Coordinates of C-alpha atoms and ligand atoms in Angstrom, one line a residue:
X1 CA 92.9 114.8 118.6
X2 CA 96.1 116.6 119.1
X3 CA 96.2 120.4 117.9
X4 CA 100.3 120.8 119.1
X5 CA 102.8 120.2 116.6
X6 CA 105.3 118.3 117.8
X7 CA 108.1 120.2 116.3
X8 CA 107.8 123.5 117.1
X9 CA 105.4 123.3 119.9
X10 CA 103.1 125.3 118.8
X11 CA 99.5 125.2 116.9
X12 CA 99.2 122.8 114.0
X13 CA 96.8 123.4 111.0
X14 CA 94.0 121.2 112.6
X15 CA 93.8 124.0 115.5
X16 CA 93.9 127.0 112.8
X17 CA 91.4 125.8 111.0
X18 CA 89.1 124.9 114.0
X19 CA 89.8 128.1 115.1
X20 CA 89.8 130.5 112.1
X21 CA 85.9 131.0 111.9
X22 CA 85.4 131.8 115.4
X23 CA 88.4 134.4 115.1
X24 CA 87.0 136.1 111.7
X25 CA 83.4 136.7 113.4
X26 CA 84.5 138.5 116.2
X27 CA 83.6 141.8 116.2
X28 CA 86.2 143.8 116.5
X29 CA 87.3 147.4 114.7
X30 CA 89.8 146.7 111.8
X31 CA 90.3 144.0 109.1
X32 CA 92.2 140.7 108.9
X33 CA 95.0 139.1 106.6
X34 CA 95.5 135.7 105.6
X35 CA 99.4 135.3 105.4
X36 CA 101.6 132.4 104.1
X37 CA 104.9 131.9 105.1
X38 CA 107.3 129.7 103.2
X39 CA 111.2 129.0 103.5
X40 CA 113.0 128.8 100.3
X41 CA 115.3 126.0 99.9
X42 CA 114.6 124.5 103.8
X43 CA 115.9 121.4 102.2
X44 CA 119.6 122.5 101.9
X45 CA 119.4 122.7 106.0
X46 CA 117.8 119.4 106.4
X47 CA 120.2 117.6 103.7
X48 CA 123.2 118.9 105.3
X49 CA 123.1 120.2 108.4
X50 CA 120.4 116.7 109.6
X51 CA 116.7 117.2 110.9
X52 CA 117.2 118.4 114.4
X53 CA 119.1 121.2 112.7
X54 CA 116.3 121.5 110.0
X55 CA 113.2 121.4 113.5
X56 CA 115.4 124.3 115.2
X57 CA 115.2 126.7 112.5
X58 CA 111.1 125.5 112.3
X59 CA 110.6 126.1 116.2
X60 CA 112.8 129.2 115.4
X61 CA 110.4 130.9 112.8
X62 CA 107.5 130.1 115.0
X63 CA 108.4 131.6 118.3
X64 CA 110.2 134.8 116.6
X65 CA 106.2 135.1 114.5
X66 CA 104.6 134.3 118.0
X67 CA 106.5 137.1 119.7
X68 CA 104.7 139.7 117.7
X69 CA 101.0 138.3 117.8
X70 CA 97.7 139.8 119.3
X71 CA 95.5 138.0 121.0
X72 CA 92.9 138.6 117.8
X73 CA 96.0 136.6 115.6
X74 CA 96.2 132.8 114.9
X75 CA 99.5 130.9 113.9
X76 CA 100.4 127.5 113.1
X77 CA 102.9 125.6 111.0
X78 CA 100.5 124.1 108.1
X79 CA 103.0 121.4 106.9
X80 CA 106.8 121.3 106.3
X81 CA 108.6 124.9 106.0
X82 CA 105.0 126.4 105.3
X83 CA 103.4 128.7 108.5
X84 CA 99.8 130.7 108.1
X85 CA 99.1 133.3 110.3
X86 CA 95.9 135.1 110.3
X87 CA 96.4 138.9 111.4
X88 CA 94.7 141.6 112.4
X89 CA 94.7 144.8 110.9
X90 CA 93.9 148.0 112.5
X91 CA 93.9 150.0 109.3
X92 CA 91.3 149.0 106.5
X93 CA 94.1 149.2 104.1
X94 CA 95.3 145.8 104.9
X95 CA 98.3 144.6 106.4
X96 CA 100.8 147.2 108.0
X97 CA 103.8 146.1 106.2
X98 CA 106.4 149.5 107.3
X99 CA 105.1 146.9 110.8
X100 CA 105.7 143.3 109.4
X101 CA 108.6 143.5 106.6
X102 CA 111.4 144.0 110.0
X103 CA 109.2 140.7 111.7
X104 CA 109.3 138.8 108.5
X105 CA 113.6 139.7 108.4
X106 CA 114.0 139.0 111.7
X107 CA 112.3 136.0 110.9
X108 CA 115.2 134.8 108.5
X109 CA 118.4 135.7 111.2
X110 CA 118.9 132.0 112.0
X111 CA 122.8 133.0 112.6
X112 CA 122.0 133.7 116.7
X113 CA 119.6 131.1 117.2
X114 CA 120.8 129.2 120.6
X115 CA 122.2 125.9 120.6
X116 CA 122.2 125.8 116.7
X117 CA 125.5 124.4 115.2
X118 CA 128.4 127.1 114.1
X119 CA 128.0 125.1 110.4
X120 CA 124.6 126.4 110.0
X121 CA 125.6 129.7 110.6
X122 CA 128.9 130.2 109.1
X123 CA 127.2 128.2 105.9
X124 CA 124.2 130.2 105.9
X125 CA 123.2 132.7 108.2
X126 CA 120.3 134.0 107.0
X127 CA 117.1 131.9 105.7
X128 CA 115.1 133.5 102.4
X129 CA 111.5 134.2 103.0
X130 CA 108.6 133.8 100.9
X131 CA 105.5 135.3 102.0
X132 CA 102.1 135.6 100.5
X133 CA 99.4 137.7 101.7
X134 CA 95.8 138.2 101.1
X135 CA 93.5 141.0 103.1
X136 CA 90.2 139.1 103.5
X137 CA 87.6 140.8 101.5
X138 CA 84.5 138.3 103.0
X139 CA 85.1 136.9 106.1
X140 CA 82.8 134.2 105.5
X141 CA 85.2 132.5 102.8
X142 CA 86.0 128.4 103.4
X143 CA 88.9 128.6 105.0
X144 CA 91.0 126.7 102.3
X145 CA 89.7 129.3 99.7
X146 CA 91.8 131.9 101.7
X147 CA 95.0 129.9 101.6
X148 CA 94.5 129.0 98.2
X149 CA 94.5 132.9 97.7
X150 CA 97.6 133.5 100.2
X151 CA 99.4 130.9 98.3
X152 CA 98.7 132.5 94.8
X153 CA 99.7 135.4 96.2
X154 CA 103.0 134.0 97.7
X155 CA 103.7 132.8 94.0
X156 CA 102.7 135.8 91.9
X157 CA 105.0 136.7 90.0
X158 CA 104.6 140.2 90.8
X159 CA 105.7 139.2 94.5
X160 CA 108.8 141.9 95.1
X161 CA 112.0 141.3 97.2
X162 CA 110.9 143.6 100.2
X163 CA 114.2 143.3 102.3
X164 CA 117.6 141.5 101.9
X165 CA 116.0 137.9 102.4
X166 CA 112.1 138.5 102.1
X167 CA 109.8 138.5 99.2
X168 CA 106.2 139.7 99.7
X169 CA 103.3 138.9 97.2
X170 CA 99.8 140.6 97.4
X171 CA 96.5 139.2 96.0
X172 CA 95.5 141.9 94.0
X173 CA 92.5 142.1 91.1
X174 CA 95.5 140.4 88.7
X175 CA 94.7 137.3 90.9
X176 CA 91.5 137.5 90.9
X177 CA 91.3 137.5 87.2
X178 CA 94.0 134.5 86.8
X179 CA 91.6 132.7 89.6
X180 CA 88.5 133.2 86.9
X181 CA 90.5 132.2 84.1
X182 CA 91.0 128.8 86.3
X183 CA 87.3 128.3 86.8
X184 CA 86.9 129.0 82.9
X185 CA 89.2 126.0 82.5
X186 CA 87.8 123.8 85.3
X187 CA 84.6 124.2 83.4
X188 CA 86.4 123.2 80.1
X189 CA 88.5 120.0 81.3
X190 CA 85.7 117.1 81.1
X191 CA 84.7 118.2 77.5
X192 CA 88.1 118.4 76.8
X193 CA 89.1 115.1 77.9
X194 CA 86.2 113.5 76.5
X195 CA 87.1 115.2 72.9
X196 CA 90.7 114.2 72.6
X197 CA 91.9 118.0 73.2
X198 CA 95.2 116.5 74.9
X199 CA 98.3 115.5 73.1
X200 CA 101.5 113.6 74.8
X201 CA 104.7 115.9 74.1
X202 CA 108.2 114.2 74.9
X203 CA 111.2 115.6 75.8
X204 CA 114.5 113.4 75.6
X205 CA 116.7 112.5 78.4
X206 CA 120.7 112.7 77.2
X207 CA 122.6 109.6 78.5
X208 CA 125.6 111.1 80.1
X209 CA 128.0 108.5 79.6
X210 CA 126.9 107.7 75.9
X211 CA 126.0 110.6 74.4
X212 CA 122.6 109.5 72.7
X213 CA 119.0 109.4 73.9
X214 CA 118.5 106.7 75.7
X215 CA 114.9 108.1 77.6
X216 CA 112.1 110.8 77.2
X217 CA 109.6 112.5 79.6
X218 CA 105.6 112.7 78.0
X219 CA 104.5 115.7 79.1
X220 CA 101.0 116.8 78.5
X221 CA 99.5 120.1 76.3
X222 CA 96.5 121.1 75.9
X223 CA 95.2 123.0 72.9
X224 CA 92.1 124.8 73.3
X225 CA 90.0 126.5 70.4
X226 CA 89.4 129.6 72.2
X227 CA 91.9 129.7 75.2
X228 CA 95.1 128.8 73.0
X229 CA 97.6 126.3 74.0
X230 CA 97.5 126.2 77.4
X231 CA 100.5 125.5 79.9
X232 CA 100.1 122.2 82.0
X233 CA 101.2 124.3 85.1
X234 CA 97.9 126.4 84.4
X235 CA 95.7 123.4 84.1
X236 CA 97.2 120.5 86.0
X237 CA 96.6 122.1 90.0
X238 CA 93.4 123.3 88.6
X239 CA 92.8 119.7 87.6
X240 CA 93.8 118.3 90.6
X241 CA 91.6 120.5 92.5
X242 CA 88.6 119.0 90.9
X243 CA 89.8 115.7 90.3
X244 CA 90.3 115.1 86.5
X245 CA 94.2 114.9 86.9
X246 CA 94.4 111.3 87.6
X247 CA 92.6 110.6 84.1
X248 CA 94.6 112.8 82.0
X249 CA 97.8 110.8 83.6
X250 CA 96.8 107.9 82.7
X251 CA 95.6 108.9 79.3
X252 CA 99.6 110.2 79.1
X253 CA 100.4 107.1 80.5
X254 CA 98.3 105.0 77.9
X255 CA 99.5 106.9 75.2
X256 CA 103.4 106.6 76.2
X257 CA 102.5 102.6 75.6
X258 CA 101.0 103.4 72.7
X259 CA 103.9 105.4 71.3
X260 CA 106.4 102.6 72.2
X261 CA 104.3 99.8 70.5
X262 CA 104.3 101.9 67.4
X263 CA 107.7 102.0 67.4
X264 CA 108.5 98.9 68.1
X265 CA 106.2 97.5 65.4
X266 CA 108.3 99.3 62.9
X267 CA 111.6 97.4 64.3
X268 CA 113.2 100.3 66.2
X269 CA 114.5 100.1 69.5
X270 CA 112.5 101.4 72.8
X271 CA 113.5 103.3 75.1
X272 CA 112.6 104.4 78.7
X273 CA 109.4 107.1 78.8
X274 CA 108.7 108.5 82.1
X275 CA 105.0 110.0 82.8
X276 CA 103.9 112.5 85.6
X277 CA 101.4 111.6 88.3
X278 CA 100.0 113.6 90.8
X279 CA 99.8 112.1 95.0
X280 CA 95.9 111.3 94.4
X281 CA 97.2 108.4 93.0
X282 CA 99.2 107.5 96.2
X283 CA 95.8 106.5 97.5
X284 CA 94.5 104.4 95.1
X285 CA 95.2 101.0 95.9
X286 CA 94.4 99.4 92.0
X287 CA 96.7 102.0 90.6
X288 CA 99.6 99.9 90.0
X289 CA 97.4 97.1 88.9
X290 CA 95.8 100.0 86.5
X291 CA 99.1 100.9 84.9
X292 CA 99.9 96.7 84.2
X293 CA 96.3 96.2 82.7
X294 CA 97.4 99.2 80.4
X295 CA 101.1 97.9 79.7
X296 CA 100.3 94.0 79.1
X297 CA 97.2 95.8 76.6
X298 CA 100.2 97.7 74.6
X299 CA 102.4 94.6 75.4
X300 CA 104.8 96.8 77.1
X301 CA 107.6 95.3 79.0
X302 CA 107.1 97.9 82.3
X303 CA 111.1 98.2 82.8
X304 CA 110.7 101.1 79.5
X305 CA 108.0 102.8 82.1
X306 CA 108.7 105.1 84.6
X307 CA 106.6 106.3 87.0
X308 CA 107.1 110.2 88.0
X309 CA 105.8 111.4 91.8
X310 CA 107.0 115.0 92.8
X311 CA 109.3 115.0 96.0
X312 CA 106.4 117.3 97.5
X313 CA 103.6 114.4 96.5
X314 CA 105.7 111.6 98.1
X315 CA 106.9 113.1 101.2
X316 CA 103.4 114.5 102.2
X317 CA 102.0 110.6 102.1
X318 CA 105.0 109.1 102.5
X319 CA 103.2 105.8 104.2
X320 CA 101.0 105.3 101.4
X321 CA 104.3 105.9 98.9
X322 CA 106.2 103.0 100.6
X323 CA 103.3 100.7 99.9
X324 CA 103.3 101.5 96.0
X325 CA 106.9 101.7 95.7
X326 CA 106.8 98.2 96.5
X327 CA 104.2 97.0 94.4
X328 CA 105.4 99.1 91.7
X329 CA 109.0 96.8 92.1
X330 CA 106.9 93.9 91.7
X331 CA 104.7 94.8 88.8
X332 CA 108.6 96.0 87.5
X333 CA 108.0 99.5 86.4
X334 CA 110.7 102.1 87.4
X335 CA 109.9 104.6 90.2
X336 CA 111.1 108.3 90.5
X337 CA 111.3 110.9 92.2
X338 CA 110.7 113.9 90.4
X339 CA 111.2 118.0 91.5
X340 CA 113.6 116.9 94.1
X341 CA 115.4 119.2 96.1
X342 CA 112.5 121.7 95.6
X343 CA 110.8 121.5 98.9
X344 CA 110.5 119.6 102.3
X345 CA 112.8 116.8 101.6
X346 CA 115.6 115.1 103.2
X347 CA 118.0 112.3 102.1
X348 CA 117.1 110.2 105.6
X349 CA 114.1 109.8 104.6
X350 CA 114.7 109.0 101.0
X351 CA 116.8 105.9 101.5
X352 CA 114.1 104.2 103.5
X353 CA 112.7 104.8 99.8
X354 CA 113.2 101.9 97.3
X355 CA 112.9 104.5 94.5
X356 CA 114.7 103.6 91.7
X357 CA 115.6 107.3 90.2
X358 CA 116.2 111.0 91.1
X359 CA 115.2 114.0 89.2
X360 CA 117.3 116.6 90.5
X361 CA 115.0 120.0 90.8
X362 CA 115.5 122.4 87.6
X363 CA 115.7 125.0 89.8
X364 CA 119.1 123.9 90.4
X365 CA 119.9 125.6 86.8
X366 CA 117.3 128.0 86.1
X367 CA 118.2 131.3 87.6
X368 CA 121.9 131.9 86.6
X369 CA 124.2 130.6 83.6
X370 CA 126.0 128.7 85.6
X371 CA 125.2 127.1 88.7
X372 CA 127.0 128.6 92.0
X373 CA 129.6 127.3 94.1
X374 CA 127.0 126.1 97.1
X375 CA 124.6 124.7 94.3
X376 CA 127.9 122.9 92.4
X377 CA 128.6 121.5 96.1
X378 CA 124.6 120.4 96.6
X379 CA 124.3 118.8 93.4
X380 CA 128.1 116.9 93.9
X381 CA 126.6 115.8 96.8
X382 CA 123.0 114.6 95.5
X383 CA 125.1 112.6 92.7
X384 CA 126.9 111.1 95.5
X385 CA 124.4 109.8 97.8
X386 CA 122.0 108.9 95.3
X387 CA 124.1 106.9 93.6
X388 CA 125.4 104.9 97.0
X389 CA 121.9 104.5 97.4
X390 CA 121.7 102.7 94.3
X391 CA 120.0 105.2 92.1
X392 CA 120.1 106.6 88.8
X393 CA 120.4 110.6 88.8
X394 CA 118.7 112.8 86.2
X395 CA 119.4 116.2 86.2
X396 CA 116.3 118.1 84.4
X397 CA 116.1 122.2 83.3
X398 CA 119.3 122.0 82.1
X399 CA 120.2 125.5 79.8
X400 CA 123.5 125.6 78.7
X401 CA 126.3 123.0 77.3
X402 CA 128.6 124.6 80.4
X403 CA 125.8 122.9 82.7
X404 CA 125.6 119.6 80.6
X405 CA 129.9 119.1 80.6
X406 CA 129.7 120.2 84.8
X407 CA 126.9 117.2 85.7
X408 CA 128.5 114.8 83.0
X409 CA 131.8 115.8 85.2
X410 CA 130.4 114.9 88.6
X411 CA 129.3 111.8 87.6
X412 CA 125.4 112.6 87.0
X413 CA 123.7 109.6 84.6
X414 CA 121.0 111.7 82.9
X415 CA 119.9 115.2 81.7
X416 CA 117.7 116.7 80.4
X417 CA 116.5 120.7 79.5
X418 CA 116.5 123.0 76.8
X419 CA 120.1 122.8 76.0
X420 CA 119.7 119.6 74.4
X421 CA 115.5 120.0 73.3
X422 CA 112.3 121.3 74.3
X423 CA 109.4 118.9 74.4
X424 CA 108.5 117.9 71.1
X425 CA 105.8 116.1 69.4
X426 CA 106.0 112.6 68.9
X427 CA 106.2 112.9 65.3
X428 CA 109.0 115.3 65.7
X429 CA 110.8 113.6 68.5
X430 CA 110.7 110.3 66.0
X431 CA 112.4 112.0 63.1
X432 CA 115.2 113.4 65.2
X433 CA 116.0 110.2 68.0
X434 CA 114.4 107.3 67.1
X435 CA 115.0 107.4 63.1
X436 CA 118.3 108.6 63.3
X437 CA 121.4 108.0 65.0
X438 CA 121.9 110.7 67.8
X439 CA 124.7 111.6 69.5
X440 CA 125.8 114.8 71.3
X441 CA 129.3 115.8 70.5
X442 CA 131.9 115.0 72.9
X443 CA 130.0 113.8 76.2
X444 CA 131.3 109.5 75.0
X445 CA 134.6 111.1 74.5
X446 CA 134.2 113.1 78.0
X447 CA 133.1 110.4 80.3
X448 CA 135.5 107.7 79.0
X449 CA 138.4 109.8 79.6
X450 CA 136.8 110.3 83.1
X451 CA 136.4 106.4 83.7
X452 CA 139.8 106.0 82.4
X453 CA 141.2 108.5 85.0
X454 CA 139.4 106.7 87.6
X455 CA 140.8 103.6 87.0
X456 CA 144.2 105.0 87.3
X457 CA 143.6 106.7 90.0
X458 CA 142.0 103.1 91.7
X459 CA 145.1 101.1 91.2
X460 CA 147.9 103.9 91.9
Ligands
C2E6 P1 108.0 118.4 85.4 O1 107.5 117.0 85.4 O2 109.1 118.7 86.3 O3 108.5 118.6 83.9 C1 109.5 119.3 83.4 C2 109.1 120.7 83.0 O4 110.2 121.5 82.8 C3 108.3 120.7 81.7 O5 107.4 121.8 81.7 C4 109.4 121.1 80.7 O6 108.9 121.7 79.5 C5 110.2 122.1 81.5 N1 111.6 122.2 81.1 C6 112.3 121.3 80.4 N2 113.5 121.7 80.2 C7 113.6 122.9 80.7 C8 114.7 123.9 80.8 O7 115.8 123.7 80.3 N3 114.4 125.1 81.4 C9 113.1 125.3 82.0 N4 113.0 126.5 82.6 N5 112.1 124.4 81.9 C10 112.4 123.2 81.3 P2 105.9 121.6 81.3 O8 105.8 120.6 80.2 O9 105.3 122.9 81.2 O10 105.3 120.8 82.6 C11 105.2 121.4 83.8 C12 104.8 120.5 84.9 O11 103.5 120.1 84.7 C13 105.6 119.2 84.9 O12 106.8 119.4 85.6 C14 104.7 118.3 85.7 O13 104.8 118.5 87.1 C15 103.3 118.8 85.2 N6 102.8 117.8 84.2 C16 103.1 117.8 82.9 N7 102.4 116.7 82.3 C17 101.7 116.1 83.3 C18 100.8 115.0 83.4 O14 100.6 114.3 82.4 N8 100.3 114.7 84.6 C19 100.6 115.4 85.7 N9 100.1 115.0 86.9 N10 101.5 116.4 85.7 C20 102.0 116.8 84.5
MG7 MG1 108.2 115.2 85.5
MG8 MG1 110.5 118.0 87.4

């Protein structure tokens, strides 16, 4: 077994791992840290700039962390744009950061690195870094249990903006307390499931050329007696983490079928409802067969079911994706690719892909009114390749009618966000788009003036 990554050079997780117990039980003065680092938006190097580009910058972040290790400290790259470290601490406070926050920034200077392409730094000299750290209370944790608690940490939303491009998150009691809530829930979920506690909520997908809803998202809520309604992003990773997630998919799945029959029985027309799935089901070979056993029972045509996997699900099995994809052709459903631009991603690897639709990342829309000149030329450029790729584009988290006209302008087929609805429920979602003729003001109008220019501009 290898324990080099080929891209940097330099330890890969297997090694860490291996190696993290023996490091944590020497006996030396001082504490330790768990850290995670993660690059924020490593796809926007990759996409443009190519993957050598994108392995520089990764062989980059390792050897400027490696510069500054003990021989006590571990470091690898765990996967993608995502390094651990374990440190050592001479102080029982913890981590020294007045030491680490000028590491982690010089960390992000990718401007001077050697041999890397005057694009990269004239576009973007400086990388943003999220890092997440946790100061190990028992040594004797699993392993995984201290990234997991690194990670939350990395995400807390108490993580602060330290320097110019750094943001550091601790684990503090607050994440402790959020980690107990999760056990409350894991302990809840088979009840739940059993009882009928979930409910399928849809969202509508705006047709960008007609103006009506031509397509919905189910996504799933959970209403708990004594918890409250409780967010999917609260319950779904927690799921995942002890399994349960692929039933409650294909409960969502099962009841997006059901929804369409019921519609269809009373003589309106379907349209397309997508349904989220986490990567477990990447390795379950009967899962497309699942999902046409389900379909033919609802007699379901599977071209008005789309199948979601997140970009980060598919492009960490991406072997095991290629075989579904195709199998999910031939059964006829509709694959996409939800979340993308949101991680590790890169549009090489996404046309040896036969996926069938792109969710554009909502991050795309969700910090500012408007979306800024490098994300208006990201998302121009998305439309572009996806679409001579042969691939529907959906644009999702979209806020604002400004956003809605700018992707019906470049060209984008789909949207979908708060500007137009939040997730409904299906009896709510019936009344409004399936009873009743819907169309949003202006976009027709907008894109037939836009084919019309097209044309012109074609034959002069
Ligand atoms: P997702 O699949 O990317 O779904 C879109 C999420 O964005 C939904 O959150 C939706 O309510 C939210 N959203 C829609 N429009 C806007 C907007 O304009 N602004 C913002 N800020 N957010 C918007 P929700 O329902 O909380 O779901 C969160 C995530 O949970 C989903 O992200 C999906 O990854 C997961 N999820 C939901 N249902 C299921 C399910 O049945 N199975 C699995 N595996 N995951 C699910
Ligand atoms: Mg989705
Ligand atoms: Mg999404």
């Amino acid at each position: 077994m290898s324990f080099r990554d080929p891209v940097t050079g330099g330890w890969n997780s297997a090694y860490f791992d291996m190696e993290a117990g023996k490091k944590l039980s020497t006996r030396i003065p001082g504490t330790f840290s768990f850290v995670i680092c993660d690059i924020v938006g490593f796809t926007y190097i990759n996409d443009l700039f190519g993957f050598e580009m994108g392995n520089k910058v990764l062989s980059h972040v390792y050897s400027t962390l490696e510069k500054y290790l003990t021989d006590n400290d571990l470091l690898c790259r765990q996967n993608g744009d995502r390094f651990n470290l374990i440190l050592t601490n001479s102080s029982s406070d913890g981590l020294d950061i007045r030491q680490w926050a000028p590491i982690f920034e010089l960390v992000c200077d990718i401007g001077l690195i050697p041999g890397l392409e005057t694009m990269v730094a004239k576009h973007m000299p400086y990388l943003n870094l999220k890092v997440g750290i946790y100061n190990i209370t028992d040594t004797a944790e699993p392993i995984e249990i201290m990234r997991d608690k690194a990670l939350t940490a990395m995400k807390s939303e108490d993580a602060k903006q330290t320097s110019n491009h750094v943001s550091l998150g601790f684990y503090t009691d607050k994440e402790a307390k959020k980690k107990a809530r999760e056990f409350a829930i894991s302990r809840k979920m088979e009840k739940a499931l059993k009882n009928g506690e979930f409910e399928a909520y849809l969202q509508p997908k705006l047709n960008l050329k007609t103006g009506s809803v031509t397509g919905a998202e189910a996504l799933v809520r959970w209403n708990d007696a004594e918890l409250g309604i409780i967010p999917p992003a609260d319950f779904i990773p927690v799921m995942e983490r002890y399994g349960f997630v692929t039933d409650i998919d294909m409960y969502v799945f099962g009841e997006s079928c059901r929804i369409l029959r019921m519609w269809m029985d009373r003589g309106f027309n379907p349209i397309r409802i997508s349904s989220n799935f986490s990567g477990l089901h990447l390795r379950n070979r009967h899962f497309v067969e699942e999902l046409a056993h389900i379909a033919e029972r609802w007699k379901i045509d599977p071209c008005y079911l789309e199948i979601e996997f997140s970009e980060e699900s598919v492009f960490e099995d991406i072997e095991n994706t290629k075989r579904m994809e195709a199998k999910l052709r031939d059964a006829g459903f509709m694959f996409s690719m939800d979340d993308f631009g949101s991680g590790y991603s890169s549009m090489s690897l996404i046309s040896e892909l036969d996926i069938d639709i792109i969710k554009l990342d909502r991050a795309f829309f969700s910090d500012s009114f408007f979306p800024d000149a490098g994300r208006q030329f990201v998302l121009d450029a998305l439309i572009e390749l996806g679409h001579n790729l042969g691939m529907e584009v959906i644009a999702e988290g979209v806020e604002n009618e400004a956003q809605l006209q700018f992707l019906c302008k470049i060209r984008c087929d789909m949207a979908q966000g708060y500007s137009i609805s939040k997730p409904l429920s299906v009896d709510a979602f019936e009344e409004k788009y399936i009873r009743n003729e819907f169309t949003w003001p202006g976009i027709r109008e907008l894109a037939e003036y836009l084919d019309e220019k097209e044309e012109v501009q074609e034959n002069e």
